[in-house]
Amino acid sequence: MPLLRVSDLTVSFDGVVALEQASFDVEEGQVCGLIGPNGAGKTTLFNCISRIYQPTSGAIEFDGKSVLSVPSHRISALGVARTFQNLGLFDSQTVLQNVLVGAHHRMRANFLTSVLRLPGVRREERALRDEGMALLVDLGLESHAHQPVGGLPFGTLKRVEIARALASRPRLMMMDEPASGLTHAEVDDVGELLLRIRASFGLTLLLVEHHMSLVMGVSDKAVVLDFGRKIAEGPPSAVQQDPAVIEAYLGSSV
Amino acid sequence: MKKLTLTRGGTAHRTIMLVTVLVLVAVALYLPHYYAPYRVFQFTEVLVFAIAVLSLNLLTGYTGQISLGHSFFFAIGAYTTAVMFRDLDVAFVIPFVVAFVVAFVVGFLIGIPALRLSGVYLALVTIALAVITPPLLTRFEGLTGGSQGINIDTPTAPAWSGLADDQWLYYICLVVAAVVFLLARNLVRGGVGLSMTAVRDNELAARTMGVNPAVPKTRTFAYSAGFAGVAGALYTLVVGLVAPGSFTIILAINLLVGTVVGGMATIAGAVFGAAFIGFVPVYTSGINPALGGVIYGAVVILIMFVMPGGVMGLARRIRGWLVTLEEPADRRRASGTGQTETAGSLPAARAGAVDGGTEQSGTTDPGTAQDDRPGEQTTTGDRREN
């Protein structure tokens, strides 16, 4: 059974079709690259899995269970985490605090126990802080832990988002353009980082990315979308040779 | 001038914090013995407003829900207390609890439809609350005493205390304020507080991270209303008279002014905000009785330009000029996952091998240092070995 199964997914906004009958599977442990020109529907697909958009028709199954019956705030507890293309950080919080919000679904403290600050709340807070700190160390962010995220460089913030997503202990991590806006050297680092966190956290990755060398380098398989439709799927090397893919990227040769 | 460098949670840092707190406590305790009764009464009022401003700051500062109707919850607390003193022979503490509970429940109920609104739309709906408060209080004359309101006897100082009545009232308000400030600080400092600001900063991302925005929003609405109710209860006790004219929209606006002037999303700022709305109108009227309101308004505008982060924002800036706060070195290293009773929800903590090492206390963050227990073990093993 695949970890993620997207079947015949169609999304339209007021008649504009963003995704049309898209279907593909992602196996556990795979890195699946999702590529396609701008406006192909890649982020729309992420937003469907995150339950931010409601698809018009079709199904999404994660670990054999339908995702479409789960509200968006429970997706993270299912084991699906994500990062955002243009960052979705909490600007008033420090780096560590952002990461702690990532662990929110595992937090048992509620308003009543917190307002009284019962001993269990303190212990849990301490455990989660230590864990968040360990994640920051893992990603080389520990020197920024207590800095507010506002004002940090873009590349650093991209990593903060990865740390925050990891804090939820995901099985599937969706990454929306982790290398966008980064320098060449940083892009190479991202590739290494992705493979490393996949190995050390046992992740399955669904990756939207425009840096072709990066996607092709790390992906086990690639899915190509164009105007909301899947036009190719397979090993990166094969997909690159596919005439439909070449046409989508370079335009018709006619 | 050379900047002072302190390590967060280090001896110097903690000493400075402790001395500051002790000085503030000493000043707060000594105030009523230094000033004349009418001044003490003003300070008592400031304490009452500090609770109300803090309650609004929880809602508006931390979760970003603007309320221009907090005079409503304040009035609920005030009238609940007044009615109880008039009709029932109740012990001293009970009205506070009842005022809190009634305002809490009403706040929770209002918080549910408020979920659908945000920003200026929510502000508009809460204005309606503020507008209907006085007519509502006038309408149910049997219960509320109509436009005359309710008179109650303000508490008198017991003989054993050796205090004058105004001093006694001041200390009551000081104790209640201290409790409410402590509870509010508890609320915002941990994970729950983070969920509040996360929802304010980026609701969509918060949801993706597993925060159901309805939870922090409705709960904060309830606690905010409850604390405003406690402030109202104290108001009744201090003033001895509740009447519809005291709970107009001007009060709600003043509370918002206090919130912003003190500093949004700060706890201590509420004291400065309350002092501002308590004292500044009095002074500006003193400058020119006819233009008092105008000068007050000008002062508010000026403050927003000079210190947009409010008093606390300014305080932080000044601290930034004087002091460099460094993080202690050991917190930058991986300390592994604490082996605690929450391990049931944290599989990694179970998997990590316990090496028996205990963390050195005294070098950790002041907020967690008190949680250090000798028996608590930390691991240095891999975070996730399973």
JSON list of C-alpha atoms in Angstrom, two decimals, chain A residues 47 50-52 72-77 80-82 84 87-93 96-98 100-117 120 122-131 133-135 137-138 142-143 146 164-166 168-171 200-202, chain B residues 8 182-184 186-187 189-213 215-217 219-220 223 227 327 331-338 340-349 359 364-365 367-373 376 378 383-384:
[
{"chain": "A", "resi": 47, "resn": "ASN", "atom": "CA", "xyz": [-3.13, 22.74, -0.19]},
{"chain": "A", "resi": 50, "resn": "SER", "atom": "CA", "xyz": [-3.23, 20.11, 3.92]},
{"chain": "A", "resi": 51, "resn": "ARG", "atom": "CA", "xyz": [-7.02, 20.47, 3.74]},
{"chain": "A", "resi": 52, "resn": "ILE", "atom": "CA", "xyz": [-6.77, 24.17, 3.01]},
{"chain": "A", "resi": 72, "resn": "SER", "atom": "CA", "xyz": [-6.92, 20.85, 8.49]},
{"chain": "A", "resi": 73, "resn": "HIS", "atom": "CA", "xyz": [-5.70, 21.16, 12.09]},
{"chain": "A", "resi": 74, "resn": "ARG", "atom": "CA", "xyz": [-5.66, 17.36, 12.48]},
{"chain": "A", "resi": 75, "resn": "ILE", "atom": "CA", "xyz": [-3.52, 16.69, 9.42]},
{"chain": "A", "resi": 76, "resn": "SER", "atom": "CA", "xyz": [-0.33, 17.26, 11.35]},
{"chain": "A", "resi": 77, "resn": "ALA", "atom": "CA", "xyz": [-1.35, 14.64, 13.93]},
{"chain": "A", "resi": 80, "resn": "VAL", "atom": "CA", "xyz": [1.78, 14.96, 7.40]},
{"chain": "A", "resi": 81, "resn": "ALA", "atom": "CA", "xyz": [3.90, 18.09, 7.75]},
{"chain": "A", "resi": 82, "resn": "ARG", "atom": "CA", "xyz": [4.73, 20.80, 5.26]},
{"chain": "A", "resi": 84, "resn": "PHE", "atom": "CA", "xyz": [5.57, 26.86, 2.65]},
{"chain": "A", "resi": 87, "resn": "LEU", "atom": "CA", "xyz": [7.35, 31.00, 4.40]},
{"chain": "A", "resi": 88, "resn": "GLY", "atom": "CA", "xyz": [4.55, 30.61, 6.90]},
{"chain": "A", "resi": 89, "resn": "LEU", "atom": "CA", "xyz": [6.40, 31.45, 10.08]},
{"chain": "A", "resi": 90, "resn": "PHE", "atom": "CA", "xyz": [5.10, 33.20, 13.18]},
{"chain": "A", "resi": 91, "resn": "ASP", "atom": "CA", "xyz": [6.97, 36.48, 12.98]},
{"chain": "A", "resi": 92, "resn": "SER", "atom": "CA", "xyz": [6.64, 37.56, 16.58]},
{"chain": "A", "resi": 93, "resn": "GLN", "atom": "CA", "xyz": [8.08, 34.32, 17.89]},
{"chain": "A", "resi": 96, "resn": "LEU", "atom": "CA", "xyz": [12.71, 27.90, 18.97]},
{"chain": "A", "resi": 97, "resn": "GLN", "atom": "CA", "xyz": [9.14, 28.99, 19.66]},
{"chain": "A", "resi": 98, "resn": "ASN", "atom": "CA", "xyz": [8.23, 28.45, 16.02]},
{"chain": "A", "resi": 100, "resn": "LEU", "atom": "CA", "xyz": [7.61, 24.32, 19.44]},
{"chain": "A", "resi": 101, "resn": "VAL", "atom": "CA", "xyz": [4.39, 25.21, 17.64]},
{"chain": "A", "resi": 102, "resn": "GLY", "atom": "CA", "xyz": [5.31, 22.44, 15.22]},
{"chain": "A", "resi": 103, "resn": "ALA", "atom": "CA", "xyz": [5.01, 20.02, 18.13]},
{"chain": "A", "resi": 104, "resn": "HIS", "atom": "CA", "xyz": [1.60, 21.40, 19.09]},
{"chain": "A", "resi": 105, "resn": "HIS", "atom": "CA", "xyz": [-0.40, 18.27, 18.34]},
{"chain": "A", "resi": 106, "resn": "ARG", "atom": "CA", "xyz": [1.69, 16.32, 20.84]},
{"chain": "A", "resi": 107, "resn": "MET", "atom": "CA", "xyz": [1.20, 18.90, 23.57]},
{"chain": "A", "resi": 108, "resn": "ARG", "atom": "CA", "xyz": [-1.21, 17.83, 26.29]},
{"chain": "A", "resi": 109, "resn": "ALA", "atom": "CA", "xyz": [-1.27, 21.10, 28.23]},
{"chain": "A", "resi": 110, "resn": "ASN", "atom": "CA", "xyz": [-4.51, 23.00, 27.78]},
{"chain": "A", "resi": 111, "resn": "PHE", "atom": "CA", "xyz": [-5.75, 26.41, 28.88]},
{"chain": "A", "resi": 112, "resn": "LEU", "atom": "CA", "xyz": [-6.84, 25.22, 32.31]},
{"chain": "A", "resi": 113, "resn": "THR", "atom": "CA", "xyz": [-3.67, 23.33, 33.18]},
{"chain": "A", "resi": 114, "resn": "SER", "atom": "CA", "xyz": [-1.56, 26.15, 31.76]},
{"chain": "A", "resi": 115, "resn": "VAL", "atom": "CA", "xyz": [-3.27, 28.97, 33.61]},
{"chain": "A", "resi": 116, "resn": "LEU", "atom": "CA", "xyz": [-2.59, 27.06, 36.85]},
{"chain": "A", "resi": 117, "resn": "ARG", "atom": "CA", "xyz": [0.82, 25.97, 35.54]},
{"chain": "A", "resi": 120, "resn": "GLY", "atom": "CA", "xyz": [2.87, 18.36, 34.32]},
{"chain": "A", "resi": 122, "resn": "ARG", "atom": "CA", "xyz": [6.26, 22.49, 33.23]},
{"chain": "A", "resi": 123, "resn": "ARG", "atom": "CA", "xyz": [7.70, 19.05, 32.67]},
{"chain": "A", "resi": 124, "resn": "GLU", "atom": "CA", "xyz": [6.13, 18.75, 29.25]},
{"chain": "A", "resi": 125, "resn": "GLU", "atom": "CA", "xyz": [7.31, 22.22, 28.28]},
{"chain": "A", "resi": 126, "resn": "ARG", "atom": "CA", "xyz": [10.83, 21.39, 29.33]},
{"chain": "A", "resi": 127, "resn": "ALA", "atom": "CA", "xyz": [10.83, 18.10, 27.43]},
{"chain": "A", "resi": 128, "resn": "LEU", "atom": "CA", "xyz": [9.52, 19.75, 24.26]},
{"chain": "A", "resi": 129, "resn": "ARG", "atom": "CA", "xyz": [12.02, 22.60, 24.54]},
{"chain": "A", "resi": 130, "resn": "ASP", "atom": "CA", "xyz": [14.90, 20.18, 24.86]},
{"chain": "A", "resi": 131, "resn": "GLU", "atom": "CA", "xyz": [13.62, 18.25, 21.90]},
{"chain": "A", "resi": 133, "resn": "MET", "atom": "CA", "xyz": [16.64, 22.53, 20.76]},
{"chain": "A", "resi": 134, "resn": "ALA", "atom": "CA", "xyz": [18.04, 19.17, 19.63]},
{"chain": "A", "resi": 135, "resn": "LEU", "atom": "CA", "xyz": [16.31, 19.64, 16.28]},
{"chain": "A", "resi": 137, "resn": "VAL", "atom": "CA", "xyz": [21.24, 21.69, 16.66]},
{"chain": "A", "resi": 138, "resn": "ASP", "atom": "CA", "xyz": [20.66, 19.01, 14.07]},
{"chain": "A", "resi": 142, "resn": "GLU", "atom": "CA", "xyz": [21.09, 26.57, 17.48]},
{"chain": "A", "resi": 143, "resn": "SER", "atom": "CA", "xyz": [22.79, 29.98, 17.47]},
{"chain": "A", "resi": 146, "resn": "HIS", "atom": "CA", "xyz": [16.31, 32.66, 20.81]},
{"chain": "A", "resi": 164, "resn": "ARG", "atom": "CA", "xyz": [9.28, 23.19, 12.64]},
{"chain": "A", "resi": 165, "resn": "ALA", "atom": "CA", "xyz": [7.84, 20.57, 10.31]},
{"chain": "A", "resi": 166, "resn": "LEU", "atom": "CA", "xyz": [10.13, 17.90, 11.76]},
{"chain": "A", "resi": 168, "resn": "SER", "atom": "CA", "xyz": [5.59, 17.28, 14.48]},
{"chain": "A", "resi": 169, "resn": "ARG", "atom": "CA", "xyz": [7.30, 13.89, 13.90]},
{"chain": "A", "resi": 170, "resn": "PRO", "atom": "CA", "xyz": [5.86, 13.50, 10.42]},
{"chain": "A", "resi": 171, "resn": "ARG", "atom": "CA", "xyz": [5.89, 10.44, 8.20]},
{"chain": "A", "resi": 200, "resn": "SER", "atom": "CA", "xyz": [17.56, 10.03, 9.98]},
{"chain": "A", "resi": 201, "resn": "PHE", "atom": "CA", "xyz": [13.85, 10.70, 10.49]},
{"chain": "A", "resi": 202, "resn": "GLY", "atom": "CA", "xyz": [12.51, 7.90, 8.28]},
{"chain": "B", "resi": 8, "resn": "ARG", "atom": "CA", "xyz": [20.44, 34.79, 30.26]},
{"chain": "B", "resi": 182, "resn": "LEU", "atom": "CA", "xyz": [0.38, 35.53, 37.69]},
{"chain": "B", "resi": 183, "resn": "LEU", "atom": "CA", "xyz": [-2.39, 33.49, 36.03]},
{"chain": "B", "resi": 184, "resn": "ALA", "atom": "CA", "xyz": [-2.16, 35.53, 32.84]},
{"chain": "B", "resi": 186, "resn": "ASN", "atom": "CA", "xyz": [1.18, 31.34, 33.20]},
{"chain": "B", "resi": 187, "resn": "LEU", "atom": "CA", "xyz": [-1.20, 31.30, 30.28]},
{"chain": "B", "resi": 189, "resn": "ARG", "atom": "CA", "xyz": [4.45, 31.72, 28.68]},
{"chain": "B", "resi": 190, "resn": "GLY", "atom": "CA", "xyz": [4.02, 28.11, 27.58]},
{"chain": "B", "resi": 191, "resn": "GLY", "atom": "CA", "xyz": [2.79, 26.19, 24.58]},
{"chain": "B", "resi": 192, "resn": "VAL", "atom": "CA", "xyz": [-0.73, 27.52, 24.96]},
{"chain": "B", "resi": 193, "resn": "GLY", "atom": "CA", "xyz": [0.62, 31.06, 24.72]},
{"chain": "B", "resi": 194, "resn": "LEU", "atom": "CA", "xyz": [2.49, 30.11, 21.57]},
{"chain": "B", "resi": 195, "resn": "SER", "atom": "CA", "xyz": [-0.71, 28.79, 20.03]},
{"chain": "B", "resi": 196, "resn": "MET", "atom": "CA", "xyz": [-2.32, 32.17, 20.80]},
{"chain": "B", "resi": 197, "resn": "THR", "atom": "CA", "xyz": [0.34, 34.22, 19.04]},
{"chain": "B", "resi": 198, "resn": "ALA", "atom": "CA", "xyz": [0.66, 31.67, 16.24]},
{"chain": "B", "resi": 199, "resn": "VAL", "atom": "CA", "xyz": [-3.00, 32.09, 15.39]},
{"chain": "B", "resi": 200, "resn": "ARG", "atom": "CA", "xyz": [-2.57, 35.86, 15.46]},
{"chain": "B", "resi": 201, "resn": "ASP", "atom": "CA", "xyz": [0.57, 35.87, 13.29]},
{"chain": "B", "resi": 202, "resn": "ASN", "atom": "CA", "xyz": [-0.50, 33.36, 10.65]},
{"chain": "B", "resi": 203, "resn": "GLU", "atom": "CA", "xyz": [-3.72, 31.48, 11.14]},
{"chain": "B", "resi": 204, "resn": "LEU", "atom": "CA", "xyz": [-3.28, 29.24, 8.13]},
{"chain": "B", "resi": 205, "resn": "ALA", "atom": "CA", "xyz": [0.21, 28.12, 9.11]},
{"chain": "B", "resi": 206, "resn": "ALA", "atom": "CA", "xyz": [-0.99, 27.61, 12.69]},
{"chain": "B", "resi": 207, "resn": "ARG", "atom": "CA", "xyz": [-3.71, 25.30, 11.45]},
{"chain": "B", "resi": 208, "resn": "THR", "atom": "CA", "xyz": [-1.25, 23.37, 9.35]},
{"chain": "B", "resi": 209, "resn": "MET", "atom": "CA", "xyz": [0.90, 22.94, 12.47]},
{"chain": "B", "resi": 210, "resn": "GLY", "atom": "CA", "xyz": [-2.04, 21.34, 14.28]},
{"chain": "B", "resi": 211, "resn": "VAL", "atom": "CA", "xyz": [-3.48, 24.33, 16.11]},
{"chain": "B", "resi": 212, "resn": "ASN", "atom": "CA", "xyz": [-7.25, 24.50, 15.87]},
{"chain": "B", "resi": 213, "resn": "PRO", "atom": "CA", "xyz": [-7.69, 28.30, 15.82]},
{"chain": "B", "resi": 215, "resn": "VAL", "atom": "CA", "xyz": [-9.49, 26.71, 20.65]},
{"chain": "B", "resi": 216, "resn": "PRO", "atom": "CA", "xyz": [-7.12, 29.58, 21.49]},
{"chain": "B", "resi": 217, "resn": "LYS", "atom": "CA", "xyz": [-9.63, 32.12, 20.24]},
{"chain": "B", "resi": 219, "resn": "ARG", "atom": "CA", "xyz": [-10.66, 30.08, 25.36]},
{"chain": "B", "resi": 220, "resn": "THR", "atom": "CA", "xyz": [-8.85, 33.41, 25.33]},
{"chain": "B", "resi": 223, "resn": "TYR", "atom": "CA", "xyz": [-10.44, 34.05, 30.18]},
{"chain": "B", "resi": 227, "resn": "PHE", "atom": "CA", "xyz": [-10.54, 38.62, 34.19]},
{"chain": "B", "resi": 327, "resn": "GLU", "atom": "CA", "xyz": [22.29, 32.74, 25.68]},
{"chain": "B", "resi": 331, "resn": "ARG", "atom": "CA", "xyz": [21.54, 25.61, 25.98]},
{"chain": "B", "resi": 332, "resn": "ARG", "atom": "CA", "xyz": [23.00, 25.80, 22.50]},
{"chain": "B", "resi": 333, "resn": "ARG", "atom": "CA", "xyz": [24.15, 22.22, 22.68]},
{"chain": "B", "resi": 334, "resn": "ALA", "atom": "CA", "xyz": [21.82, 19.35, 22.29]},
{"chain": "B", "resi": 335, "resn": "SER", "atom": "CA", "xyz": [20.65, 18.34, 25.68]},
{"chain": "B", "resi": 336, "resn": "GLY", "atom": "CA", "xyz": [18.64, 15.46, 24.33]},
{"chain": "B", "resi": 337, "resn": "THR", "atom": "CA", "xyz": [15.11, 14.66, 25.29]},
{"chain": "B", "resi": 338, "resn": "GLY", "atom": "CA", "xyz": [14.11, 14.93, 28.90]},
{"chain": "B", "resi": 340, "resn": "THR", "atom": "CA", "xyz": [9.75, 12.70, 31.93]},
{"chain": "B", "resi": 341, "resn": "GLU", "atom": "CA", "xyz": [6.33, 11.38, 32.64]},
{"chain": "B", "resi": 342, "resn": "THR", "atom": "CA", "xyz": [5.14, 12.80, 29.33]},
{"chain": "B", "resi": 343, "resn": "ALA", "atom": "CA", "xyz": [7.21, 10.10, 27.70]},
{"chain": "B", "resi": 344, "resn": "GLY", "atom": "CA", "xyz": [4.02, 8.27, 26.82]},
{"chain": "B", "resi": 345, "resn": "SER", "atom": "CA", "xyz": [3.33, 10.83, 24.16]},
{"chain": "B", "resi": 346, "resn": "LEU", "atom": "CA", "xyz": [6.96, 11.14, 23.19]},
{"chain": "B", "resi": 347, "resn": "PRO", "atom": "CA", "xyz": [8.21, 7.89, 21.74]},
{"chain": "B", "resi": 348, "resn": "ALA", "atom": "CA", "xyz": [11.72, 9.25, 21.24]},
{"chain": "B", "resi": 349, "resn": "ALA", "atom": "CA", "xyz": [12.09, 9.91, 24.93]},
{"chain": "B", "resi": 359, "resn": "GLU", "atom": "CA", "xyz": [21.78, 18.84, 33.99]},
{"chain": "B", "resi": 364, "resn": "THR", "atom": "CA", "xyz": [19.53, 27.03, 32.52]},
{"chain": "B", "resi": 365, "resn": "ASP", "atom": "CA", "xyz": [16.85, 29.48, 31.53]},
{"chain": "B", "resi": 367, "resn": "GLY", "atom": "CA", "xyz": [11.88, 29.98, 33.47]},
{"chain": "B", "resi": 368, "resn": "THR", "atom": "CA", "xyz": [12.83, 26.35, 33.65]},
{"chain": "B", "resi": 369, "resn": "ALA", "atom": "CA", "xyz": [15.50, 26.45, 36.30]},
{"chain": "B", "resi": 370, "resn": "GLN", "atom": "CA", "xyz": [12.95, 26.01, 39.03]},
{"chain": "B", "resi": 371, "resn": "ASP", "atom": "CA", "xyz": [11.81, 22.84, 37.35]},
{"chain": "B", "resi": 372, "resn": "ASP", "atom": "CA", "xyz": [15.20, 21.26, 37.77]},
{"chain": "B", "resi": 373, "resn": "ARG", "atom": "CA", "xyz": [14.89, 18.28, 39.98]},
{"chain": "B", "resi": 376, "resn": "GLU", "atom": "CA", "xyz": [15.35, 14.21, 36.34]},
{"chain": "B", "resi": 378, "resn": "THR", "atom": "CA", "xyz": [18.50, 13.71, 30.41]},
{"chain": "B", "resi": 383, "resn": "ARG", "atom": "CA", "xyz": [16.93, 11.96, 19.26]},
{"chain": "B", "resi": 384, "resn": "ARG", "atom": "CA", "xyz": [15.21, 9.29, 17.31]}
]
